[in-house]
Short mmCIF file of C-alpha atoms in Angstrom, two decimals:
data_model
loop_
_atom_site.label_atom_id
_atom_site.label_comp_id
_atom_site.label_asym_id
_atom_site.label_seq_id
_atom_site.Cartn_x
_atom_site.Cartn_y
_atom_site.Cartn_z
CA UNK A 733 -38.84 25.27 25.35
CA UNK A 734 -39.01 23.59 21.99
CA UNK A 735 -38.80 26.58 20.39
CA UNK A 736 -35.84 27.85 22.34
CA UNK A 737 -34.10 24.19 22.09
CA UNK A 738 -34.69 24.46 17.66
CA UNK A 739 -32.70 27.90 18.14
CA UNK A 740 -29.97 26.96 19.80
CA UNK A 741 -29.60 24.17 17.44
CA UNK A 742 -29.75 26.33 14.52
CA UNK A 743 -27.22 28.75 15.87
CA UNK A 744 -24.62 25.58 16.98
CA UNK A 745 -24.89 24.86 13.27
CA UNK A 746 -24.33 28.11 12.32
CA UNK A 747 -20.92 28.36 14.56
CA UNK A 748 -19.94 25.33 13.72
CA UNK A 749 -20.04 26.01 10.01
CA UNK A 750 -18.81 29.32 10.60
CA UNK A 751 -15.76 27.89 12.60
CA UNK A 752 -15.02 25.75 9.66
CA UNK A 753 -15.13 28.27 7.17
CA UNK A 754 -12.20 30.16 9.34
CA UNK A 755 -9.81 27.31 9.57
CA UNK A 756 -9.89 26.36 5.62
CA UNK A 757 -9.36 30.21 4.75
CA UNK A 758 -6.28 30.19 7.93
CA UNK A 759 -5.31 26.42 6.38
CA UNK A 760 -4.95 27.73 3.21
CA UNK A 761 -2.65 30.46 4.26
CA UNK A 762 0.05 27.99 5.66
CA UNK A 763 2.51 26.91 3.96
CA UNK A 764 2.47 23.92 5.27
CA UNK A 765 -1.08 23.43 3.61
CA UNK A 766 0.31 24.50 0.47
CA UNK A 767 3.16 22.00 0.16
CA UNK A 768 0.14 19.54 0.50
CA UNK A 769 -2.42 20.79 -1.87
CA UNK A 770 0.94 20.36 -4.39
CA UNK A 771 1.96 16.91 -3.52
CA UNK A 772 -1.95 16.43 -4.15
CA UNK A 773 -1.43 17.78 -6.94
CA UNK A 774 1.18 16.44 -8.73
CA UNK A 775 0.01 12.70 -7.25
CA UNK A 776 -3.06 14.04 -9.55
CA UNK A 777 -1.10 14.73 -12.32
CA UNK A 778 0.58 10.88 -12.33
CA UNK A 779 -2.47 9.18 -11.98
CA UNK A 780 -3.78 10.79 -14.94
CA UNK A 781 -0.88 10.57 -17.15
CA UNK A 782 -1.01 6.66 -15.98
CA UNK A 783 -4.58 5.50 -15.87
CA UNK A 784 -4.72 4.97 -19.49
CA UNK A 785 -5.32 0.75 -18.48
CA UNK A 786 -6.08 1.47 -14.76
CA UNK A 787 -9.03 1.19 -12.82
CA UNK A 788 -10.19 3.95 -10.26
CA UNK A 789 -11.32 2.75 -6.83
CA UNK A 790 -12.83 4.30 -3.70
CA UNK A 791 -12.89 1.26 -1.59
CA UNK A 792 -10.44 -0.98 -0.72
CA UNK A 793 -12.17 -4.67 -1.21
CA UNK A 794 -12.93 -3.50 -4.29
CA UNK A 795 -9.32 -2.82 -5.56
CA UNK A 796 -8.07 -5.91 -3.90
CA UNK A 797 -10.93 -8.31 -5.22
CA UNK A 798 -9.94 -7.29 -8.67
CA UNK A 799 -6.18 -7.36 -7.94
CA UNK A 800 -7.21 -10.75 -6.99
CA UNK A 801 -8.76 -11.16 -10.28
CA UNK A 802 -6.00 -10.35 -12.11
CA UNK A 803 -2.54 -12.17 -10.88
CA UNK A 804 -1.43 -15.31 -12.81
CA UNK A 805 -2.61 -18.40 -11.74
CA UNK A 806 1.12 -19.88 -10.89
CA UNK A 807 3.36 -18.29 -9.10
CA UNK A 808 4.21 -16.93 -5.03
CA UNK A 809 2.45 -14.52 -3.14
CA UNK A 810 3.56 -12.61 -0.62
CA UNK A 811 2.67 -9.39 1.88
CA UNK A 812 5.63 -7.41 3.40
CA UNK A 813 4.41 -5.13 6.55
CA UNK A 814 1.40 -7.35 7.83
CA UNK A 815 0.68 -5.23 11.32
CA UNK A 816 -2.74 -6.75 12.66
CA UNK A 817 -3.50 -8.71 9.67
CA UNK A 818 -6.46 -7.27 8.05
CA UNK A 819 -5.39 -6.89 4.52
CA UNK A 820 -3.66 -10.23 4.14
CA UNK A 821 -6.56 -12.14 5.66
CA UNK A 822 -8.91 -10.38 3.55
CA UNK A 823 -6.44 -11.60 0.43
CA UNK A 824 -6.28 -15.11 1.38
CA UNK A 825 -9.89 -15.33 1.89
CA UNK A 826 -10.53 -14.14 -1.29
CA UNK A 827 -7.89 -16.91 -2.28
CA UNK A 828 -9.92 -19.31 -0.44
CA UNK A 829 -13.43 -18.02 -2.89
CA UNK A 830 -11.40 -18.26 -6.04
CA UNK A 831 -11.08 -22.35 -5.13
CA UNK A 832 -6.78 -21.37 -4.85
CA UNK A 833 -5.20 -23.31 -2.53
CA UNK A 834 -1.54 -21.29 -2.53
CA UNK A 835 -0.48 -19.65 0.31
CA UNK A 836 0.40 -16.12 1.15
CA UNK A 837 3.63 -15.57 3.13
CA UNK A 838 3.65 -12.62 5.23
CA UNK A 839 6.95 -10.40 6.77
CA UNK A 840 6.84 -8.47 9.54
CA UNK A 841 9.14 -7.59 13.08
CA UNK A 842 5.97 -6.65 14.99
CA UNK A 843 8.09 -4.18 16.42
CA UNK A 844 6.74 -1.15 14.78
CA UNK A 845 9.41 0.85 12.55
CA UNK A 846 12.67 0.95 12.47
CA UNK A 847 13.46 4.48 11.18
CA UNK A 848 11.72 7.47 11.28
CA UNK A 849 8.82 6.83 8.98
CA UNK A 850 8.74 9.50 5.84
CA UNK A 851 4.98 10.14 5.73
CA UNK A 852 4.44 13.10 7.01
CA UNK A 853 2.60 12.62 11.29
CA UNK A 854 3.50 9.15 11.26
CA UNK A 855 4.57 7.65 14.14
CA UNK A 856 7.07 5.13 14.71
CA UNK A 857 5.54 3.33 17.05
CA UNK A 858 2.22 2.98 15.84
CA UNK A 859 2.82 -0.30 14.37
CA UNK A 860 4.38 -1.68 17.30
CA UNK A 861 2.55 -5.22 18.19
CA UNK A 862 5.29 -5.67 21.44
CA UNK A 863 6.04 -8.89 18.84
CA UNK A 864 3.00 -10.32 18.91
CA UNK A 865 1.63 -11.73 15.54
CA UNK A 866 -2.23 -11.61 14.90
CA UNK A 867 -4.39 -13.86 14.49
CA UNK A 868 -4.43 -15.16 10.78
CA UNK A 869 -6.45 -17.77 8.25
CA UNK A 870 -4.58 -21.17 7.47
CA UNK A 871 -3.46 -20.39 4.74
CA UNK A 872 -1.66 -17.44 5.60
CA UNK A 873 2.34 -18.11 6.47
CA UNK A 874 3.31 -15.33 8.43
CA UNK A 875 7.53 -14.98 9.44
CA UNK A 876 8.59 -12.78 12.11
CA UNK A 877 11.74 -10.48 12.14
CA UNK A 878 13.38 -7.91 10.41
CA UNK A 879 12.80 -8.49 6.56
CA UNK A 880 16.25 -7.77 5.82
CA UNK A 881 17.39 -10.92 8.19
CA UNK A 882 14.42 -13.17 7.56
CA UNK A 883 13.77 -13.04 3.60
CA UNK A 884 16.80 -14.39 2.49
CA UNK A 885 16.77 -17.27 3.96
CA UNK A 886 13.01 -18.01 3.97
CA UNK A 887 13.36 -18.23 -0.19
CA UNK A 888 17.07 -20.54 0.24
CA UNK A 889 14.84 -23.03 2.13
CA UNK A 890 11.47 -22.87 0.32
CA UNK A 891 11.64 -25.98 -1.49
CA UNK A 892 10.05 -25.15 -4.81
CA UNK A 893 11.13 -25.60 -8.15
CA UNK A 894 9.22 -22.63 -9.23
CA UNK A 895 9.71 -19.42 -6.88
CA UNK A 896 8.81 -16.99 -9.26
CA UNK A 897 6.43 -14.38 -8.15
CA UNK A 898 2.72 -13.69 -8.98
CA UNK A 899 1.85 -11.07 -6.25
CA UNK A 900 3.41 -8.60 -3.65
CA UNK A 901 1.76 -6.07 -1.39
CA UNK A 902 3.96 -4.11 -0.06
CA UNK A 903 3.22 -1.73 3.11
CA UNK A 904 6.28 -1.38 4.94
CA UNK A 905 5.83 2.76 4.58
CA UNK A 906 9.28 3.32 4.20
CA UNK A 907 12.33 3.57 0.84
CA UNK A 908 15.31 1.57 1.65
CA UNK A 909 13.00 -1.76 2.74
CA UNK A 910 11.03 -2.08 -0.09
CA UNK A 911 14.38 -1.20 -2.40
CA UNK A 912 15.24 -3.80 -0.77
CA UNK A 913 13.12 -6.61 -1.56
CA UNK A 914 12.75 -4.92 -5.14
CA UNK A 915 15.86 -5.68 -5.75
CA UNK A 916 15.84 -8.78 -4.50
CA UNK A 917 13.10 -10.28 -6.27
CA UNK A 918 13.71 -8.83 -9.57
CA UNK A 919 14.82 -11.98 -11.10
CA UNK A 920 11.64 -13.49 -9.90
CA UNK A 921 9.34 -11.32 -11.46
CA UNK A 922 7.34 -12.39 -14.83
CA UNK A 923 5.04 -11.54 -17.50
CA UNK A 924 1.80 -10.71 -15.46
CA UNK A 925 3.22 -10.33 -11.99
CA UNK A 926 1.04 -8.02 -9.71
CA UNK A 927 3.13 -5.59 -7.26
CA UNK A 928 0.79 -3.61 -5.00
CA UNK A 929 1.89 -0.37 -3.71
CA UNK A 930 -0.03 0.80 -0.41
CA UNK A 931 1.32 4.26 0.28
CA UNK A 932 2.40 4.99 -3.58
CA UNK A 933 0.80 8.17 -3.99
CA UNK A 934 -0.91 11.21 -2.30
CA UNK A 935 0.65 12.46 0.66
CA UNK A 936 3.87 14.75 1.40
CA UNK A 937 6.72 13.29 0.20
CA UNK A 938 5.58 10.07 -1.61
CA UNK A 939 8.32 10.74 -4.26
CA UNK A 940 10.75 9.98 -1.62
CA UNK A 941 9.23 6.59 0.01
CA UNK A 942 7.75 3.49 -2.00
CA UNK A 943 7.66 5.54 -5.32
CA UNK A 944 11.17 6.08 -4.96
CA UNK A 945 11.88 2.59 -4.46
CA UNK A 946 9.59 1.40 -7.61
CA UNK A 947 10.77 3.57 -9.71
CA UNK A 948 14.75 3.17 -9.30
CA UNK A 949 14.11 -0.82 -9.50
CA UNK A 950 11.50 -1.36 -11.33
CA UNK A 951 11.23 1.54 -13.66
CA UNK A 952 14.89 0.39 -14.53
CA UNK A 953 14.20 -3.11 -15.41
CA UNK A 954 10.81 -3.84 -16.69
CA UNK A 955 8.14 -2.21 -18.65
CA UNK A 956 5.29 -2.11 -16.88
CA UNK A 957 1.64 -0.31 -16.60
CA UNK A 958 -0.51 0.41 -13.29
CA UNK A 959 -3.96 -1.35 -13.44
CA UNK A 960 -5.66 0.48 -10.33
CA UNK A 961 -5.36 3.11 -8.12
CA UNK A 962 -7.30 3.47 -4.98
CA UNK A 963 -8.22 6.36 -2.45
CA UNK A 964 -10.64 5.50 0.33
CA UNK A 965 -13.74 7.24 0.59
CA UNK A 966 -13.69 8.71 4.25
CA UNK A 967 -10.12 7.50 5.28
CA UNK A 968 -8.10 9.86 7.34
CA UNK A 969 -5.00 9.98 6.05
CA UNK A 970 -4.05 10.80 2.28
CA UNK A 971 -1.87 7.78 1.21
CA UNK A 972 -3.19 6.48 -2.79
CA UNK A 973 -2.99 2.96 -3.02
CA UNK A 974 -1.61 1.73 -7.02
CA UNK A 975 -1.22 -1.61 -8.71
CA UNK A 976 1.52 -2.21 -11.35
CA UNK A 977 1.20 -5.42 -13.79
CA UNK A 978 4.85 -6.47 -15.25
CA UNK A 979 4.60 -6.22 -19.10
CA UNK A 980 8.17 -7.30 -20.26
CA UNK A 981 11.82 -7.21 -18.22
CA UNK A 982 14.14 -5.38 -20.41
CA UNK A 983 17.11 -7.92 -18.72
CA UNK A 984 17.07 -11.89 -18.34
CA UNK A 985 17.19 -12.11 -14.78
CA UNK A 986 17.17 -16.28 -14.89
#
């Protein structure tokens, strides 16, 4: 019995590698695979003309604990596309470590998307919440609503002599929202500010989306360099997280 239970456990393996072997040799004859392996590619191909001042990372705490590390000590933080919290928790805990008592302000509808997302087999509604904000530290502001109707007005009432910007995280997923806010806050930005890019790089695409959106508004205005990049060991999707650190602006915005 033991010897007939090793065999069939040996063979399983054997199928089961077997089986894998036939679906990279059929996924490499779609085209569909193809188009991937290039946007891979070429996502390659930025990183290493960029990385000249840029740390590599595998694991996500570790990128934002020394994105943490590195944004000036004055200045406003904020996260645009919150979903369930976990990243801008995990930020203003690290706050809390650090002995920084600033806040983090965080946007989001709740409501999931509301276009058709551009990364490729993502789904609108996955980041629906029905409206209903998580749970978050206290010192974490979070404001509910469309960005576009909510961020405007949050910075005419905030009641702060300085409102220029130290860090933003942005994970919206999506081109014309972070354009958005880009151009909004470019007159806030400074020497040293830290914008975080969560779906920069990596996947089908990504030249349309928030690298799009950096580039037209940023890439305009400002000389900056990217200080990390990050691709998480055993995630399932392909997204490359990047960091950018504001240099210079080319215009006087203030």
């Amino acid at each position: 019995m033991a010897k007939y239970l090793k065999v069939t456990g040996q063979l399983n393996r054997f199928f089961k590698r077997v089986n894998e072997l036939t679906q990279r040799e059929l996924n490499a004859c779609s085209t569909f695979y193809q188009v991937e392996m290039i946007s891979r590619k070429k996502s390659a191909e930025y990183i290493w003309n960029h990385m000249a001042n840029a740390r590599l990372f595998t694991r996500e705490q570790d990128y934002w604990n020394d994105l943490m590390g590195q944004i000036p000590a004055n200045g406003l933080l904020f996260e645009f596309g919150v979903y369930k919290g976990r990243s801008i928790n995990y930020l203003a805990e690290q706050l809390n470590k650090k002995g920084d008592r600033r806040r983090i302000y965080g946007f989001d509808s709740f409501l999931g998307m509301p276009n058709k997302p551009r990364i490729q087999g993502a789904d609108k509604n996955r980041y629906d919440l029905k409206g209903i904000m998580p749970v978050v530290l206290p010192n974490v502001n979070l404001v509910k609503g469309r960005v576009e109707d909510t961020f405007f007005t949050f910075m005419e009432n905030l009641k702060l002599k300085d409102k220029s910007i130290a860090y933003i995280h942005f994970d919206f997923n999506q081109y014309e929202v972070t354009k958005y806010i880009l151009e909004y806050v470019l007159p806030l930005l400074k020497k040293g500010t830290i914008i975080d890019f969560d779906e920069l790089l990596g996947y089908v695409d990504w030249h349309e989306n928030e690298f799009k959106a950096m580039m037209e508004t940023i890439g305009t205005t400002c000389e900056f360099e990217h200080v990390a990049f990050c691709e998480p060991v055993g995630s399932a999707s392909s997204e490359i997280k990047s960091a950018i650190k504001i240099k210079r602006l080319y215009t006087t915005h203030r």
